[in-house]
Short mmCIF file of C-alpha atoms in Angstrom, two decimals:
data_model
loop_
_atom_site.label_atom_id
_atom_site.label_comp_id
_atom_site.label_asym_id
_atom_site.label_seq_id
_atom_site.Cartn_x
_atom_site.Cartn_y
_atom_site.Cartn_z
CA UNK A 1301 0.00 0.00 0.00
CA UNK A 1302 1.00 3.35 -0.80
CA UNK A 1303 1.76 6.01 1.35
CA UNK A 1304 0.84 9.90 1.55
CA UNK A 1305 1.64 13.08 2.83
CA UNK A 1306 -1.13 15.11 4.25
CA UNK A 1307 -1.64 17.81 6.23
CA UNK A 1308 -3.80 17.26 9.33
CA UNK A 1309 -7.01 19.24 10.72
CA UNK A 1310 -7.80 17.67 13.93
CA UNK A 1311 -11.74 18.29 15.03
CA UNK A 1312 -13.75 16.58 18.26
CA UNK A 1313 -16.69 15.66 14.95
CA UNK A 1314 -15.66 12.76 12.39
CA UNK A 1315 -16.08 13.02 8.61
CA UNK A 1316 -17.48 10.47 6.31
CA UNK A 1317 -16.59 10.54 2.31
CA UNK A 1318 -18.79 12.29 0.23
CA UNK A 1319 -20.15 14.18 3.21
CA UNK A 1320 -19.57 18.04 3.23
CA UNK A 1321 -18.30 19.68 5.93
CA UNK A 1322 -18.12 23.78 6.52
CA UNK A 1323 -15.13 24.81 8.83
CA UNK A 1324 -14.40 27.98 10.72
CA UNK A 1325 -10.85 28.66 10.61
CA UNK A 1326 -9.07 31.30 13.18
CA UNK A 1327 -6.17 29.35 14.82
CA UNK A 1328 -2.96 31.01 13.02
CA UNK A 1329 -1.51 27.10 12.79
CA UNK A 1330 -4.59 26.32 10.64
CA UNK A 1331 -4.75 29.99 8.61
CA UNK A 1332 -1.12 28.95 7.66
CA UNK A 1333 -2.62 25.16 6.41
CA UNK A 1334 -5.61 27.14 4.40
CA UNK A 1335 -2.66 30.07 3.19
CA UNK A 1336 -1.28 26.68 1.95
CA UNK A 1337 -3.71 25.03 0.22
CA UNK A 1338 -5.48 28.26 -1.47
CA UNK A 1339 -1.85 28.71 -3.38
CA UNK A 1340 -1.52 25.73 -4.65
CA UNK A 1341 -2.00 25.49 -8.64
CA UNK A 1342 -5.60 25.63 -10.44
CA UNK A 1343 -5.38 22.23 -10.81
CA UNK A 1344 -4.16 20.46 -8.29
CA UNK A 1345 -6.74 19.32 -5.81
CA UNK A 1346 -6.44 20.84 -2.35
CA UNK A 1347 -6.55 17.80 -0.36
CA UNK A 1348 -5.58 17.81 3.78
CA UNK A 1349 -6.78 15.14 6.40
CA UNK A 1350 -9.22 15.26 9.08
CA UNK A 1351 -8.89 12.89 12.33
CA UNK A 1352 -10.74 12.97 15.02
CA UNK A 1353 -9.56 14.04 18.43
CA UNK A 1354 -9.51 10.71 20.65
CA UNK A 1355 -7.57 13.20 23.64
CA UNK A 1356 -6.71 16.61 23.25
CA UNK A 1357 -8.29 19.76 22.91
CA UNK A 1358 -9.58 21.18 19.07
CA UNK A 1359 -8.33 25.09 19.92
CA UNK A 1360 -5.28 25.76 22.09
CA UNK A 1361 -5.39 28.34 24.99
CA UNK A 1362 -3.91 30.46 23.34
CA UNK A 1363 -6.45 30.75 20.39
CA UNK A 1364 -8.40 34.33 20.30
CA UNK A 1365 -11.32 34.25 21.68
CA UNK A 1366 -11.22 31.92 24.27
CA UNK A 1367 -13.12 33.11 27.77
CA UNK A 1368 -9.93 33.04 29.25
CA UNK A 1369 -6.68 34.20 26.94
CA UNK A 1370 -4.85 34.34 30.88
CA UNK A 1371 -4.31 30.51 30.82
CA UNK A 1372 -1.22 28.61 30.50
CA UNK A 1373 0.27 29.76 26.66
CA UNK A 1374 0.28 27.36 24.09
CA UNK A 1375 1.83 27.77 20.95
CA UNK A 1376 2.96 25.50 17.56
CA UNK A 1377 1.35 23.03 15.66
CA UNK A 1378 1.05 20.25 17.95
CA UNK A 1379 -0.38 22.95 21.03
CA UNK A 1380 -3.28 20.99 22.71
CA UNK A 1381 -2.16 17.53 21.53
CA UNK A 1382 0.38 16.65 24.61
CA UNK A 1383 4.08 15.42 23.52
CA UNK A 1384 2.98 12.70 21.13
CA UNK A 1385 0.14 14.50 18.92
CA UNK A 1386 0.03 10.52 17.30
CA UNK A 1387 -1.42 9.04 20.66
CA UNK A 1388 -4.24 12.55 20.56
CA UNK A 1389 -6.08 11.33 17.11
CA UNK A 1390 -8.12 8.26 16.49
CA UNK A 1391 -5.67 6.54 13.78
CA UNK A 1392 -8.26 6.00 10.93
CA UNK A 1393 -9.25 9.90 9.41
CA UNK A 1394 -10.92 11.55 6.40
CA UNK A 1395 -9.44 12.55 3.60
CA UNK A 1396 -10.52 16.03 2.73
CA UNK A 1397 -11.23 18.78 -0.47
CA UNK A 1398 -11.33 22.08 0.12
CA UNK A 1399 -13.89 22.83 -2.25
CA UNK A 1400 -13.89 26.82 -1.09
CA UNK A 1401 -11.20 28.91 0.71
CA UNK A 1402 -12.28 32.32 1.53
CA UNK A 1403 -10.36 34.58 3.67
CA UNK A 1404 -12.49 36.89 6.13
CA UNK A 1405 -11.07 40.21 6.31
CA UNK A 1406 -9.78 39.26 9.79
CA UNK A 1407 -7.06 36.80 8.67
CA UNK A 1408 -9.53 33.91 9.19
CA UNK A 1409 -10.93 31.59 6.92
CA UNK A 1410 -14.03 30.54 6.07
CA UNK A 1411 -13.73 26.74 4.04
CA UNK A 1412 -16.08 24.47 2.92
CA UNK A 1413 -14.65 20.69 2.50
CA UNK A 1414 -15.83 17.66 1.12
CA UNK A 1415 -14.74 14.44 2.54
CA UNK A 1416 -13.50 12.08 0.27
CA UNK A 1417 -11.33 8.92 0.81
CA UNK A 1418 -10.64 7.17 4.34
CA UNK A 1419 -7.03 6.66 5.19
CA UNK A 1420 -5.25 5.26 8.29
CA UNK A 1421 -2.50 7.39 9.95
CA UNK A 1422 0.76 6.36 10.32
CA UNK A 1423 2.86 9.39 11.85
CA UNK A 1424 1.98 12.92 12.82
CA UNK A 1425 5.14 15.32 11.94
CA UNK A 1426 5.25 18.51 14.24
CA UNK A 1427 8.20 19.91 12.63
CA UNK A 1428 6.08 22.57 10.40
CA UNK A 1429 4.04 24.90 10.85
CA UNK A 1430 0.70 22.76 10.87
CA UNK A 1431 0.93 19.44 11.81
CA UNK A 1432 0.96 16.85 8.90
CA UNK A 1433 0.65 13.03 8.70
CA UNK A 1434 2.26 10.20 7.06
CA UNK A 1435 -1.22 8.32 5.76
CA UNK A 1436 -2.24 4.79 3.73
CA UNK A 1437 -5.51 5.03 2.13
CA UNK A 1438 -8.21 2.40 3.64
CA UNK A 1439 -10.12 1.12 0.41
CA UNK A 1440 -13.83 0.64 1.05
CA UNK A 1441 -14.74 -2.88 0.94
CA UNK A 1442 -18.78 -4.27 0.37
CA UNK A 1443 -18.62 -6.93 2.42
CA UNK A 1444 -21.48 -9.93 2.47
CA UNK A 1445 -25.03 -8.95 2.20
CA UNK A 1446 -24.68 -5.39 2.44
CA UNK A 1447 -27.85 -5.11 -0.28
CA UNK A 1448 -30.09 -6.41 2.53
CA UNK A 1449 -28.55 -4.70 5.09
CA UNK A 1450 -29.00 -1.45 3.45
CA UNK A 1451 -32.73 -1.90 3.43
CA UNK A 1452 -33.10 -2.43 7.04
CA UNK A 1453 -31.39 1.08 7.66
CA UNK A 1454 -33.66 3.07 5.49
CA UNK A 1455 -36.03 1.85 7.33
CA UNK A 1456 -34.96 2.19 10.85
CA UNK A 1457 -33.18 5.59 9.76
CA UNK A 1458 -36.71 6.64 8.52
CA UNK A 1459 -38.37 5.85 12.33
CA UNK A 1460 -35.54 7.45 13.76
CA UNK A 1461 -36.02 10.67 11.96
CA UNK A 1462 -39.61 10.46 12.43
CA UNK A 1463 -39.14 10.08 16.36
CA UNK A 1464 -36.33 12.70 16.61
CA UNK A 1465 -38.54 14.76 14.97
CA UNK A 1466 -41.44 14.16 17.44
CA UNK A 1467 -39.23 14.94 20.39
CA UNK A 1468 -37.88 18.01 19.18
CA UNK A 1469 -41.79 19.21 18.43
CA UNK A 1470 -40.58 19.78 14.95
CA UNK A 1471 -42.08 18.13 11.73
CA UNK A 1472 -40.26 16.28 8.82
CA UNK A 1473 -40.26 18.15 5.36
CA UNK A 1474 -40.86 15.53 3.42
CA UNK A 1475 -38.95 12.53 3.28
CA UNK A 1476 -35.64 13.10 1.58
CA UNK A 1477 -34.45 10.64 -0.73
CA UNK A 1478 -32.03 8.08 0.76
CA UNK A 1479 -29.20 6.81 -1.95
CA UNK A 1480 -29.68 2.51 -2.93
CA UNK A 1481 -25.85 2.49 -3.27
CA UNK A 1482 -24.96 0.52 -0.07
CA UNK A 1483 -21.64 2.57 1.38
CA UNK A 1484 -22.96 6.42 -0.06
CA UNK A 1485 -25.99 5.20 2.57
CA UNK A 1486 -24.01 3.97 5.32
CA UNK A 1487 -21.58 7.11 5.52
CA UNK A 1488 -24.62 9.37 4.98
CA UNK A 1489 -26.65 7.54 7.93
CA UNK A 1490 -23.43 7.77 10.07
CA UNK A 1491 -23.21 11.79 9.56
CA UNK A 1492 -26.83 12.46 9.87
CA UNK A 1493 -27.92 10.79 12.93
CA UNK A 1494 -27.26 12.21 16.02
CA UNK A 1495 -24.64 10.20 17.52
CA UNK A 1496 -21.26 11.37 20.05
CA UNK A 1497 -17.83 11.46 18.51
CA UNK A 1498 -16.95 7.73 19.82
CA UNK A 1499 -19.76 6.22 18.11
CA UNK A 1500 -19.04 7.95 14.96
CA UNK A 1501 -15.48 7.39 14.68
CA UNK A 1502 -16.56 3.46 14.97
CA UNK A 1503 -18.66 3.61 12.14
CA UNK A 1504 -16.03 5.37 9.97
CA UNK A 1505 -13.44 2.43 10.72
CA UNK A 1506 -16.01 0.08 10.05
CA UNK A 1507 -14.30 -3.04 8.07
CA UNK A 1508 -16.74 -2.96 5.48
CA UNK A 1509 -19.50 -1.17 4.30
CA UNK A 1510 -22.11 -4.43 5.32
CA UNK A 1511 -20.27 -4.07 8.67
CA UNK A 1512 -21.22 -0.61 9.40
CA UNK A 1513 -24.25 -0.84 7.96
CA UNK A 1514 -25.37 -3.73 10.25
CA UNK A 1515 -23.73 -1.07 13.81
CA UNK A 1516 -25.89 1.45 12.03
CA UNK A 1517 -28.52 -0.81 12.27
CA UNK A 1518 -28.07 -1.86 16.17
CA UNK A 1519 -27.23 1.79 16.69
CA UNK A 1520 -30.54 3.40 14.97
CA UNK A 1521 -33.05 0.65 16.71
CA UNK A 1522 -31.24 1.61 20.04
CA UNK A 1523 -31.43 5.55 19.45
CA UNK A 1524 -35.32 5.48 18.18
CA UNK A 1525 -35.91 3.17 21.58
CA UNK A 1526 -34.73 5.76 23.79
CA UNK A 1527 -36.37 8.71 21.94
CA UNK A 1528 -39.88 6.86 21.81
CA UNK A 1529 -39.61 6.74 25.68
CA UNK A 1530 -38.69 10.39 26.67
CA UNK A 1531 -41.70 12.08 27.82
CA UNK A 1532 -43.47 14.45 25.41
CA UNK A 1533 -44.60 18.05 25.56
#
């Protein structure tokens, strides 16, 4: 398996490929990263990673606008991320396209990215000025009856909406179209329910698309079980 070179944008939320993603950028180690990326060539594709943060924090104290700016300084890329940034990320990330790169008239950026291939993460290099990552791309397997599997989640997907809906008092616009293309539905499920980082990052590291698809499954019967009990009104 090949290897890569990508840059790195750690976050505490996963994303899934094909999933779009807006991102607020103000931290100067990430304004360098976008700085980066918007110079590159017309035509070559803007590509960084994001992983998810298993321990660390996604802004350093020393970012602006923080409650507190008094805090203990931090400063460089790997500020937030303890001595071994590595052991900070869940090892299996995102990668990314910047589809838009707009600079605010602050210095800050305003990006929208699209996720696009998984990859698993090798080493994290802190010698830069954003960190960056030594990745292997993690091909997307089917896996066995992932066809039937995919039914089963539009359908439990489609009660879970419906109850989520219900205990938020608010009422589904229609029912959007789900895809029939087994892994564009699993990752889609994965980003739209409501799930914590944990749960999210398992279904992105998934073996196989029938794999996930079966913890989406589990997870969505759980989810709608819980909503359909909490009290209404």
């Amino acid at each position: 398996m090949t290897t890569a070179r990508l840059p790195l944008f750690p976050l505490n939320s996963v994303l899934f490929p094909g999933l779009v993603m807006p991102l607020n950028v103000f931290e100067q180690r990430y304004r360098a990263l976008m700085r980066d990326l918007a110079d590159l060539p017309e035509d070559e594709p803007r590509r960084f990673g994001v992983v998810a943060i298993r321990d660390g924090r996604e802004v350093a104290f020393s970012a602006p606008g923080l409650p507190d700016e008094t805090g203990r300084l931090e400063r460089g890329p790997a500020a937030g991320f303890g001595t071994d940034p590595m052991n900070a990320f869940y090892t299996v990330g995102c990668a990314a396209d910047a589809a838009t790169i707009r600079e605010r008239a602050d210095g800050s950026y305003e990006v929208l990215a699209t996720g696009t291939t998984r990859f698993r993460l090798l080493s994290v290099d802190a010698g830069g000025p954003y960190l960056t990552g030594e990745v292997e791309e993690v091909e997307e397997e089917e896996g066995d009856g992932a066809g039937a599997l995919a039914s089963g989640v539009i359908r439990a997907f489609r009660t879970y909406q419906k109850r989520l809906a219900g205990a938020r008092e608010r009422s589904l616009s229609g029912e959007t179209d789900l895809p029939d293309e087994p892994a564009v539905l699993s990752y889609l499920v994965a980003a739209a329910a409501v799930l914590d980082t944990p749960t999210k990052q398992r279904l992105l590291q998934a073996p196989d698309t029938a794999s996930r698809l079966a913890e989406e499954l589990k997870v969505l019967r759980a989810e709608a079980a819980v909503i359909g009990k909490l009290p209404s009104g």
